PDB file of C-alpha atoms and ligand atoms in Angstrom:
ATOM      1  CA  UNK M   1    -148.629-118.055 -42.614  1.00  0.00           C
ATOM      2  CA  UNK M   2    -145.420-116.275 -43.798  1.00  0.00           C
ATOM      3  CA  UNK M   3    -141.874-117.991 -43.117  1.00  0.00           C
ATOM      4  CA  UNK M   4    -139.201-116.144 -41.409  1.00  0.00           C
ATOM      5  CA  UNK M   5    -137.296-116.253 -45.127  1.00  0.00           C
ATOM      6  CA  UNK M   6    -140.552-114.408 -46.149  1.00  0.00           C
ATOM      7  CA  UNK M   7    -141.420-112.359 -43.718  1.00  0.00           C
ATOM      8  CA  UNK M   8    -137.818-110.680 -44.017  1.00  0.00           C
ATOM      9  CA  UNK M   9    -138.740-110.473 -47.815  1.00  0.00           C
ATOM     10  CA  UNK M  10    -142.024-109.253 -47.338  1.00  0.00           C
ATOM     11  CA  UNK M  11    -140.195-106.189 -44.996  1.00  0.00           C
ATOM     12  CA  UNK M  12    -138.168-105.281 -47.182  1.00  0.00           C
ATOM     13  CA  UNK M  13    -140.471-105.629 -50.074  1.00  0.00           C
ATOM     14  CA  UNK M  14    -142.293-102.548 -48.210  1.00  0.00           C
ATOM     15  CA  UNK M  15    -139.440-100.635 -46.421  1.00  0.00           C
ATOM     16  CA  UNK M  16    -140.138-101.684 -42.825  1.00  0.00           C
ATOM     17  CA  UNK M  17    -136.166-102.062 -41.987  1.00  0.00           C
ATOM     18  CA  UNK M  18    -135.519-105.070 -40.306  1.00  0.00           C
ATOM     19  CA  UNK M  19    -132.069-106.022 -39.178  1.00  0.00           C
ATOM     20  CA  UNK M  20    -130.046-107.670 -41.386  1.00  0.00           C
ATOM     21  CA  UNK M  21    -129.267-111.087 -42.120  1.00  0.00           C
ATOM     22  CA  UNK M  22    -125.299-110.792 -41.058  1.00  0.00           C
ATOM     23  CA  UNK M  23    -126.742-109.146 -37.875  1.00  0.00           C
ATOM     24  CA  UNK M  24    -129.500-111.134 -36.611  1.00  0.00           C
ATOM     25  CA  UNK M  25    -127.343-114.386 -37.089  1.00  0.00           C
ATOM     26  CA  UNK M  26    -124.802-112.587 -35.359  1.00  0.00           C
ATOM     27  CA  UNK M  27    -126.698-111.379 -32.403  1.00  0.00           C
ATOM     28  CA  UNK M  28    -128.395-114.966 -32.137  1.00  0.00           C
ATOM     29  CA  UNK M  29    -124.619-116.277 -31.932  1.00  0.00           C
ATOM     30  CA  UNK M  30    -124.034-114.182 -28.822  1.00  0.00           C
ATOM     31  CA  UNK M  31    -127.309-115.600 -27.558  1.00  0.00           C
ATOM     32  CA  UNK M  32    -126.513-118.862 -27.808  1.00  0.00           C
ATOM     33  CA  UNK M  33    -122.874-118.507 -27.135  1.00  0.00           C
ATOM     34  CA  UNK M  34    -123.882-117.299 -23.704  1.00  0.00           C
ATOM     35  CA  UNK M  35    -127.326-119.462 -22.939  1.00  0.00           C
ATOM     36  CA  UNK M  36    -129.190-116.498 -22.572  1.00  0.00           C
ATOM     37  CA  UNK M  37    -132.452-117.014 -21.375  1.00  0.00           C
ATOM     38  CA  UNK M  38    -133.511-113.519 -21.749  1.00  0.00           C
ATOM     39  CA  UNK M  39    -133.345-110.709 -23.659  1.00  0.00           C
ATOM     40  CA  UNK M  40    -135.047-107.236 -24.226  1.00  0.00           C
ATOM     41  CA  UNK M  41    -135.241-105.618 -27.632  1.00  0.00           C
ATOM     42  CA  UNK M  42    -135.948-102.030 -28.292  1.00  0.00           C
ATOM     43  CA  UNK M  43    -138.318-101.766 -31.077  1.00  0.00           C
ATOM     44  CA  UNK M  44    -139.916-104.239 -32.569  1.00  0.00           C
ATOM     45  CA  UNK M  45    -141.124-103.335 -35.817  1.00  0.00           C
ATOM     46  CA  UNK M  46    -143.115-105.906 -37.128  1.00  0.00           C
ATOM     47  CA  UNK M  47    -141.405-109.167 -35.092  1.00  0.00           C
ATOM     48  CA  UNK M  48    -139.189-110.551 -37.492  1.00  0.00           C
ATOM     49  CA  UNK M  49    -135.794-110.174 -35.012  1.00  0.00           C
ATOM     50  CA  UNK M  50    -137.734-111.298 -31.241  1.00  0.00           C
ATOM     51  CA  UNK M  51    -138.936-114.343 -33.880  1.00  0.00           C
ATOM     52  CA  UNK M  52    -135.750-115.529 -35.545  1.00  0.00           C
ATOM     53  CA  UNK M  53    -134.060-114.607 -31.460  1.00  0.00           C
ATOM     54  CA  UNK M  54    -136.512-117.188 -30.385  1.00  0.00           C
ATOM     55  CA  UNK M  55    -136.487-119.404 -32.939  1.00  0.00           C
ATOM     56  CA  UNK M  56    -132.352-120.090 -32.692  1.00  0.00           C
ATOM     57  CA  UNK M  57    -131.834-119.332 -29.083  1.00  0.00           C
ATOM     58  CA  UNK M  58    -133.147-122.658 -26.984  1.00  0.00           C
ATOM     59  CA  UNK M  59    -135.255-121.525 -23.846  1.00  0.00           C
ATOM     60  CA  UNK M  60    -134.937-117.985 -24.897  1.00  0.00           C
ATOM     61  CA  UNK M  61    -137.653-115.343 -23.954  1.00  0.00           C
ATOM     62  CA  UNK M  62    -137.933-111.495 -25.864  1.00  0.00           C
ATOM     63  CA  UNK M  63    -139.321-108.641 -24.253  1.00  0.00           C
ATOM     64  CA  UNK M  64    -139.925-106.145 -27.116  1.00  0.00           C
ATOM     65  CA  UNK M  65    -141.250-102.634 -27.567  1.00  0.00           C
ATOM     66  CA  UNK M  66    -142.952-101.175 -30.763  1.00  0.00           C
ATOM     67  CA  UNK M  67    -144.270 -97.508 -30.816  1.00  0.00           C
ATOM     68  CA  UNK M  68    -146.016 -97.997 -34.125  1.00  0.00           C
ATOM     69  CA  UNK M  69    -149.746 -99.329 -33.781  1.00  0.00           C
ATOM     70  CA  UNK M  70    -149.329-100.714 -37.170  1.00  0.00           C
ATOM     71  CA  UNK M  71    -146.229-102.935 -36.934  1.00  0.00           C
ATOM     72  CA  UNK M  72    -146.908-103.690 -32.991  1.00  0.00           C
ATOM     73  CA  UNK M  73    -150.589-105.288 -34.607  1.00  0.00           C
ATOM     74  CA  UNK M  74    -148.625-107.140 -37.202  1.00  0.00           C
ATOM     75  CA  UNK M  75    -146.032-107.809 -34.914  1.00  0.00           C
ATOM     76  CA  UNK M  76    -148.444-109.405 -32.923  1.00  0.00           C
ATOM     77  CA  UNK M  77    -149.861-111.498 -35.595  1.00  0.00           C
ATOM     78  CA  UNK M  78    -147.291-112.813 -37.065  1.00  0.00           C
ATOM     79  CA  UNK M  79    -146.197-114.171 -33.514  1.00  0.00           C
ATOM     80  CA  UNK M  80    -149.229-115.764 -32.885  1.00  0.00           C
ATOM     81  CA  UNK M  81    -149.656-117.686 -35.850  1.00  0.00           C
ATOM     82  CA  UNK M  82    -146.427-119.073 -35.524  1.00  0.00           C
ATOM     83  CA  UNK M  83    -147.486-119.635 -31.758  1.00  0.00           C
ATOM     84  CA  UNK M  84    -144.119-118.189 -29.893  1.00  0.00           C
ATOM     85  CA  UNK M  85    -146.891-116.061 -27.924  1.00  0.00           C
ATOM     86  CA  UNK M  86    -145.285-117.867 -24.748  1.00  0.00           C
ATOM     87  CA  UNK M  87    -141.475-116.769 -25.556  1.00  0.00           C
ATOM     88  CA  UNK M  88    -142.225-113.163 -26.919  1.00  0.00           C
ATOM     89  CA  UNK M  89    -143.851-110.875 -24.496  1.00  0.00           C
ATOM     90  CA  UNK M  90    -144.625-107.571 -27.010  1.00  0.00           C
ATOM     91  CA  UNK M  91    -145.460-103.577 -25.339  1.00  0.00           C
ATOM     92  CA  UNK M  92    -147.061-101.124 -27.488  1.00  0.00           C
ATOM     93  CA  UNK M  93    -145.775 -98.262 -26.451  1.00  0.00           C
ATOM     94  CA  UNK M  94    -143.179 -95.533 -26.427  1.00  0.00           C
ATOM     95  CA  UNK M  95    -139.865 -96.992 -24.739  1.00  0.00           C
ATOM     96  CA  UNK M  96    -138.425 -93.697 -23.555  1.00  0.00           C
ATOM     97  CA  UNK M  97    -141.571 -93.271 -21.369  1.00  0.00           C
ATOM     98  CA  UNK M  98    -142.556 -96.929 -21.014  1.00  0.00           C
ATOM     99  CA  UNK M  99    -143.349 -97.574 -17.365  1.00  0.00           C
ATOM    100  CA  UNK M 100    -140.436-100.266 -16.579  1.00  0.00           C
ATOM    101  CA  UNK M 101    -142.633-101.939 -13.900  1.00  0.00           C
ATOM    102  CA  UNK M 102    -144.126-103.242 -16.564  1.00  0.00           C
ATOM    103  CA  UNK M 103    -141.239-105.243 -17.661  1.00  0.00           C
ATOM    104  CA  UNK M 104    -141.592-109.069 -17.111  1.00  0.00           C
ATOM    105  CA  UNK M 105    -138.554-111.244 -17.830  1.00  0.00           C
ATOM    106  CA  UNK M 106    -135.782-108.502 -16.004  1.00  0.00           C
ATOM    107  CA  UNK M 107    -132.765-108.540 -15.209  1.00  0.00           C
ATOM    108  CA  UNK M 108    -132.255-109.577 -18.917  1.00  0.00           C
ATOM    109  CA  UNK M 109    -129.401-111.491 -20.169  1.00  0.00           C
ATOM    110  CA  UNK M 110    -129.138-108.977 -22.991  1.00  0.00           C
ATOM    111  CA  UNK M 111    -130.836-105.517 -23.678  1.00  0.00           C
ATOM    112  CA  UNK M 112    -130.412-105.501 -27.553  1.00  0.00           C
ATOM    113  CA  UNK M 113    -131.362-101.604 -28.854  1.00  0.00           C
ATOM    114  CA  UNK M 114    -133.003-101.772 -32.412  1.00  0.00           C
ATOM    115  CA  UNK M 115    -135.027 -98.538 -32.478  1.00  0.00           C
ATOM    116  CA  UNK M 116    -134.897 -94.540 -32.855  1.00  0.00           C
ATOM    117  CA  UNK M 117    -131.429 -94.095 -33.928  1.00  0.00           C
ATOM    118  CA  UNK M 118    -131.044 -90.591 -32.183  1.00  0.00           C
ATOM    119  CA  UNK M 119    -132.279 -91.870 -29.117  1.00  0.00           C
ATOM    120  CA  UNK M 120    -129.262 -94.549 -28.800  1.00  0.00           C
ATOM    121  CA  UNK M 121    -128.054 -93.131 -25.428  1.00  0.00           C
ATOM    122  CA  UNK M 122    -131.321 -92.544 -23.677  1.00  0.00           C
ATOM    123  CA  UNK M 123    -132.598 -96.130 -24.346  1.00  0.00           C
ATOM    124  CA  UNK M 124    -129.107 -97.369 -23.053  1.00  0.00           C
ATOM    125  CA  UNK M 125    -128.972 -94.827 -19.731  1.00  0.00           C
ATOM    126  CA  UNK M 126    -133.003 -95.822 -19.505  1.00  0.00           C
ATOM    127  CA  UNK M 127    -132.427 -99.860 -19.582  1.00  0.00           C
ATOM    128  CA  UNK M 128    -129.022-100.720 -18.773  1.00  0.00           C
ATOM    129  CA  UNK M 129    -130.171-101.240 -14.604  1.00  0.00           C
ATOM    130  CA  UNK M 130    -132.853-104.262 -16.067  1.00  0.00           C
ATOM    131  CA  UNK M 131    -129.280-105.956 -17.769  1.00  0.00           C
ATOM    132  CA  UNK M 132    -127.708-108.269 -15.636  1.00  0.00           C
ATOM    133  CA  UNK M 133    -124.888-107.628 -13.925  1.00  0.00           C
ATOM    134  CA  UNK M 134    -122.420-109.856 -16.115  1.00  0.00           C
ATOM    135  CA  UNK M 135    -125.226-109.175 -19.328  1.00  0.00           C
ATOM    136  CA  UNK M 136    -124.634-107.674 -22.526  1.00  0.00           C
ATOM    137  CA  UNK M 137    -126.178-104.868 -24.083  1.00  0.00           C
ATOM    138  CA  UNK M 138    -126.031-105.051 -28.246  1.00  0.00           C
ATOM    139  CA  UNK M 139    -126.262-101.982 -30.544  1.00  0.00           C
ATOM    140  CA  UNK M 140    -127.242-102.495 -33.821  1.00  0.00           C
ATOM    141  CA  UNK M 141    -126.709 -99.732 -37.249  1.00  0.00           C
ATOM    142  CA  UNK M 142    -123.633 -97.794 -35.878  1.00  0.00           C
ATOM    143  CA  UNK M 143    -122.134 -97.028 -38.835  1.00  0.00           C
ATOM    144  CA  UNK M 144    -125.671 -96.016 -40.626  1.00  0.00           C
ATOM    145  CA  UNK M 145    -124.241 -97.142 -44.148  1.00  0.00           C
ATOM    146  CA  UNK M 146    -121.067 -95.795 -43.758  1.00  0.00           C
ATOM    147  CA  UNK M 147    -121.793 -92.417 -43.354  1.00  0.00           C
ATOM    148  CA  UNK M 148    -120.410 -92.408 -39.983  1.00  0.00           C
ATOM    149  CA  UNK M 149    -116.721 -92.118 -41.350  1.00  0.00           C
ATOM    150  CA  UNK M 150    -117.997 -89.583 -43.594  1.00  0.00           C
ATOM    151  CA  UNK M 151    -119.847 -87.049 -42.049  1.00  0.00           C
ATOM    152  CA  UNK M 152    -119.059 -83.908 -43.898  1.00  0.00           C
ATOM    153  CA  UNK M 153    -120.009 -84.961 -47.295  1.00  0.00           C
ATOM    154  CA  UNK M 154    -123.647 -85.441 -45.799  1.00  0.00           C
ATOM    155  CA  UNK M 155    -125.882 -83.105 -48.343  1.00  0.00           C
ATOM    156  CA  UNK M 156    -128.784 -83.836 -46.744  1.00  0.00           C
ATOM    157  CA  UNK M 157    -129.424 -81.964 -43.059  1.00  0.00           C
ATOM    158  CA  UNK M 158    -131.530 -84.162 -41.382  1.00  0.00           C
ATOM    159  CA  UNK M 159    -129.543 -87.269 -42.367  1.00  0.00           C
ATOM    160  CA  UNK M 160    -126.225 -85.550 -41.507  1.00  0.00           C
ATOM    161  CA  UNK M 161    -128.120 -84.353 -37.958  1.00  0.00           C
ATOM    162  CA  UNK M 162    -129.163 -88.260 -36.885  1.00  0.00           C
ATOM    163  CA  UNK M 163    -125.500 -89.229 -38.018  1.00  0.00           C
ATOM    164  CA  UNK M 164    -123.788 -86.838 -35.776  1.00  0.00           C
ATOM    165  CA  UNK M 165    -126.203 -88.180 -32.999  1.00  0.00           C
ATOM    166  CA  UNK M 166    -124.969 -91.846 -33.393  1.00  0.00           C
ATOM    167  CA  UNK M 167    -121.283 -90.961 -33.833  1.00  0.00           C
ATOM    168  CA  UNK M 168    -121.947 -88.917 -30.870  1.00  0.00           C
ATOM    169  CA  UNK M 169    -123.401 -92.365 -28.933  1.00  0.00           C
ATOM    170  CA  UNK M 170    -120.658 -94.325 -30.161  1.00  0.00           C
ATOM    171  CA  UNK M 171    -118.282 -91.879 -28.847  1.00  0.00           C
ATOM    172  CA  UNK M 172    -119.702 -91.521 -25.470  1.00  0.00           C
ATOM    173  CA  UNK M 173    -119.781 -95.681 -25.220  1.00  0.00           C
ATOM    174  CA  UNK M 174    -116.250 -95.543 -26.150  1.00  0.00           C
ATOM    175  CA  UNK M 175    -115.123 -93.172 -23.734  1.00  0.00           C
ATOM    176  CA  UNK M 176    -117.172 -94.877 -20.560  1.00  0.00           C
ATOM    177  CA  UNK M 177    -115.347 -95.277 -17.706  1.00  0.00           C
ATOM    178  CA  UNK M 178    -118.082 -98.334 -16.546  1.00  0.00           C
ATOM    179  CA  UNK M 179    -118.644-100.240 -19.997  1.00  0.00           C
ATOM    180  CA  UNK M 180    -115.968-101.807 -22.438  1.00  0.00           C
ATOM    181  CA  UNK M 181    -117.197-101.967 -26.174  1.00  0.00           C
ATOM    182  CA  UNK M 182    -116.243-104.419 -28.744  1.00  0.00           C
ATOM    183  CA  UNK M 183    -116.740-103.111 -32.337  1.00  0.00           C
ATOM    184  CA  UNK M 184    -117.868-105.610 -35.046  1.00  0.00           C
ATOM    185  CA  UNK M 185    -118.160-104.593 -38.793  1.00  0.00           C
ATOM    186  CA  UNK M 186    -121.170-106.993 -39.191  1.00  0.00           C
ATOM    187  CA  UNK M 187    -124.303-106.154 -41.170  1.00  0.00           C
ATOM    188  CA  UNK M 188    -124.692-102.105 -40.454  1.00  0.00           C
ATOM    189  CA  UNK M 189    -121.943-102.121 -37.622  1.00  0.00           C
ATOM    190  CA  UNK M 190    -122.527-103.595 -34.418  1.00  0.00           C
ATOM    191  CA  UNK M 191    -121.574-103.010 -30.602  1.00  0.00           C
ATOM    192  CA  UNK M 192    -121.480-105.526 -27.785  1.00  0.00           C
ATOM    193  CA  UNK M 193    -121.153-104.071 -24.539  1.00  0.00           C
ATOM    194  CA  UNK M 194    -120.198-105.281 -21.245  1.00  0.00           C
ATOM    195  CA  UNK M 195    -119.592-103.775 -17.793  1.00  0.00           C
ATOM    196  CA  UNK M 196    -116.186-103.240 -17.035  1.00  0.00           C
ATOM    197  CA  UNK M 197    -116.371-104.937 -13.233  1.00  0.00           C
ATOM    198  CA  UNK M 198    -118.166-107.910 -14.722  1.00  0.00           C
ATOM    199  CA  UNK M 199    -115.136-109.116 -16.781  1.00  0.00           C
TER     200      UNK M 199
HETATM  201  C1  SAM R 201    -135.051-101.003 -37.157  1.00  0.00           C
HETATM  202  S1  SAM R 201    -136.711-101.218 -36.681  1.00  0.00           S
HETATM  203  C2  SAM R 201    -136.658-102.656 -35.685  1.00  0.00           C
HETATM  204  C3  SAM R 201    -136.379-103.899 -36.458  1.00  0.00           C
HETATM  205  C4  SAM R 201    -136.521-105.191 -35.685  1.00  0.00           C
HETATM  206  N1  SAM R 201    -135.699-105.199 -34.496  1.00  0.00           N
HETATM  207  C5  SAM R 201    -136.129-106.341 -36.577  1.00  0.00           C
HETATM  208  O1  SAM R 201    -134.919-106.489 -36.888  1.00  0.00           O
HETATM  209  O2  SAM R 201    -137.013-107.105 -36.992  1.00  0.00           O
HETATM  210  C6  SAM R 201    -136.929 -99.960 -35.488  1.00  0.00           C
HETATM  211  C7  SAM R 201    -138.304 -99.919 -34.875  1.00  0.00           C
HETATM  212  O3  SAM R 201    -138.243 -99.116 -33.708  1.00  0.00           O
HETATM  213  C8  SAM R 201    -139.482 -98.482 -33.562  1.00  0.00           C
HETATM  214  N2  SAM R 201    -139.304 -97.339 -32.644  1.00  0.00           N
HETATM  215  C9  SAM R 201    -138.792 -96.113 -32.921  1.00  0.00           C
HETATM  216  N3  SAM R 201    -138.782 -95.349 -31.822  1.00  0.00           N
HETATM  217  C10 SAM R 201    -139.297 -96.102 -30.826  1.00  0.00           C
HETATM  218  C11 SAM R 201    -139.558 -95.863 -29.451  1.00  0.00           C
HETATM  219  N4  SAM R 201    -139.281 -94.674 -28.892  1.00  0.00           N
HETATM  220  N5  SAM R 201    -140.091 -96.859 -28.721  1.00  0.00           N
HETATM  221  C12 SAM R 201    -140.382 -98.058 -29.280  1.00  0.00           C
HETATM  222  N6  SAM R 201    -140.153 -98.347 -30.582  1.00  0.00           N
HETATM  223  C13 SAM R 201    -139.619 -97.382 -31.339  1.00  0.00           C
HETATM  224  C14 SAM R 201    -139.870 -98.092 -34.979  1.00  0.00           C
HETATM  225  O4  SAM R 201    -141.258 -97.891 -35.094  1.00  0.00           O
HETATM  226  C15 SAM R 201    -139.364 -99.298 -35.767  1.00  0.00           C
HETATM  227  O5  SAM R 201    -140.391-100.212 -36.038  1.00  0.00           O
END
């Protein structure tokens, strides 16, 4: 059985992105800072985030969703050998057509959003209602290496398409009349949001 240390190696090692070190031990300080008992992630990859969440956060439970057979499978694996199979529940499956009935800890403490970075605002619009009412909802890779600031020097079209897609996200959480946003320049940029009547 892998550590967590190695397992983030191991990730890495193979370019399965995982979230960075600054980020997960920031997101776990939100976690903890608030008791949070719950929390659902969107995507998965191969565990290594819903694990360390678990891990640091006393009494937390993660909800996760991986579209990839591969990484739900090792996902899966790695959470049962290091037995958390009681505090991670794991989907495989698509989370812009999941079927939220399915969903087993909501209304979640925090909705963290890990996944297809063009899909930001549809995974927000699809789960924000399962976040509790005074909840957070975390965005991770906002500034997608600094590019964000830097759009126009993009050579590359498909890159320079995704980027415009987050900075578009970002700009539309910004501008929400419902949601205040605090920025942090933490690992890849990182977003905690909060409803505005909840403060
Ligand atoms: C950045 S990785 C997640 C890393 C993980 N949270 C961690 O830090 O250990 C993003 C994952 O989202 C998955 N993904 C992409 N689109 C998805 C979707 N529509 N539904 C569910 N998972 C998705 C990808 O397969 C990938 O494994």
């Amino acid at each position: 059985m892998m550590t967590l240390e190695e397992l983030e190696q191991d990730a890495l090692k193979r370019n399965i992105p995982v979230m960075q070190k600054e980020g997960i031990l920031f997101l776990i300080e939100q976690l903890q800072e608030r008791k949070a008992t719950s929390c659902l992630e969107i995507g998965s990859a191969i565990g290594y985030s819903a694990m360390m969440m678990t891990t640091h956060v006393e009494h937390l439970c993660v909800e996760t969703i991986e579209l990839d057979e591969q990484r739900y499978l090792e996902a899966v694996r790695h959470i049962h050998e290091h037995g958390l199979e009681k505090r991670i529940t794991i989907h495989h499956d698509d989370a812009l057509t999941f079927q939220t009935d399915k969903l087993q800890f909501a209304p979640y403490d925090c909705l963290f959003i890990d996944a297809a970075k063009a899909q930001y605002q549809k995974f927000f619009e699809k789960y924000v209602p399962f976040v509790k009412k005074n909840g957070i909802i975390i965005v991770d890779n906002l500034d997608f290496h600094g590019m964000i600031f830097d759009i126009d020097h993009i050579k590359n079209r498909n890159t320079r398409q995704l980027v415009k897609k987050i900075k578009r996200f970002k700009d539309w959480i910004f501008q929400h009349d419902a949601y205040d946003v605090e920025y942090y320049a933490v690992g890849d940029g990182i977003c905690v949001i909060r409803r505005k009547d909840e403060q």
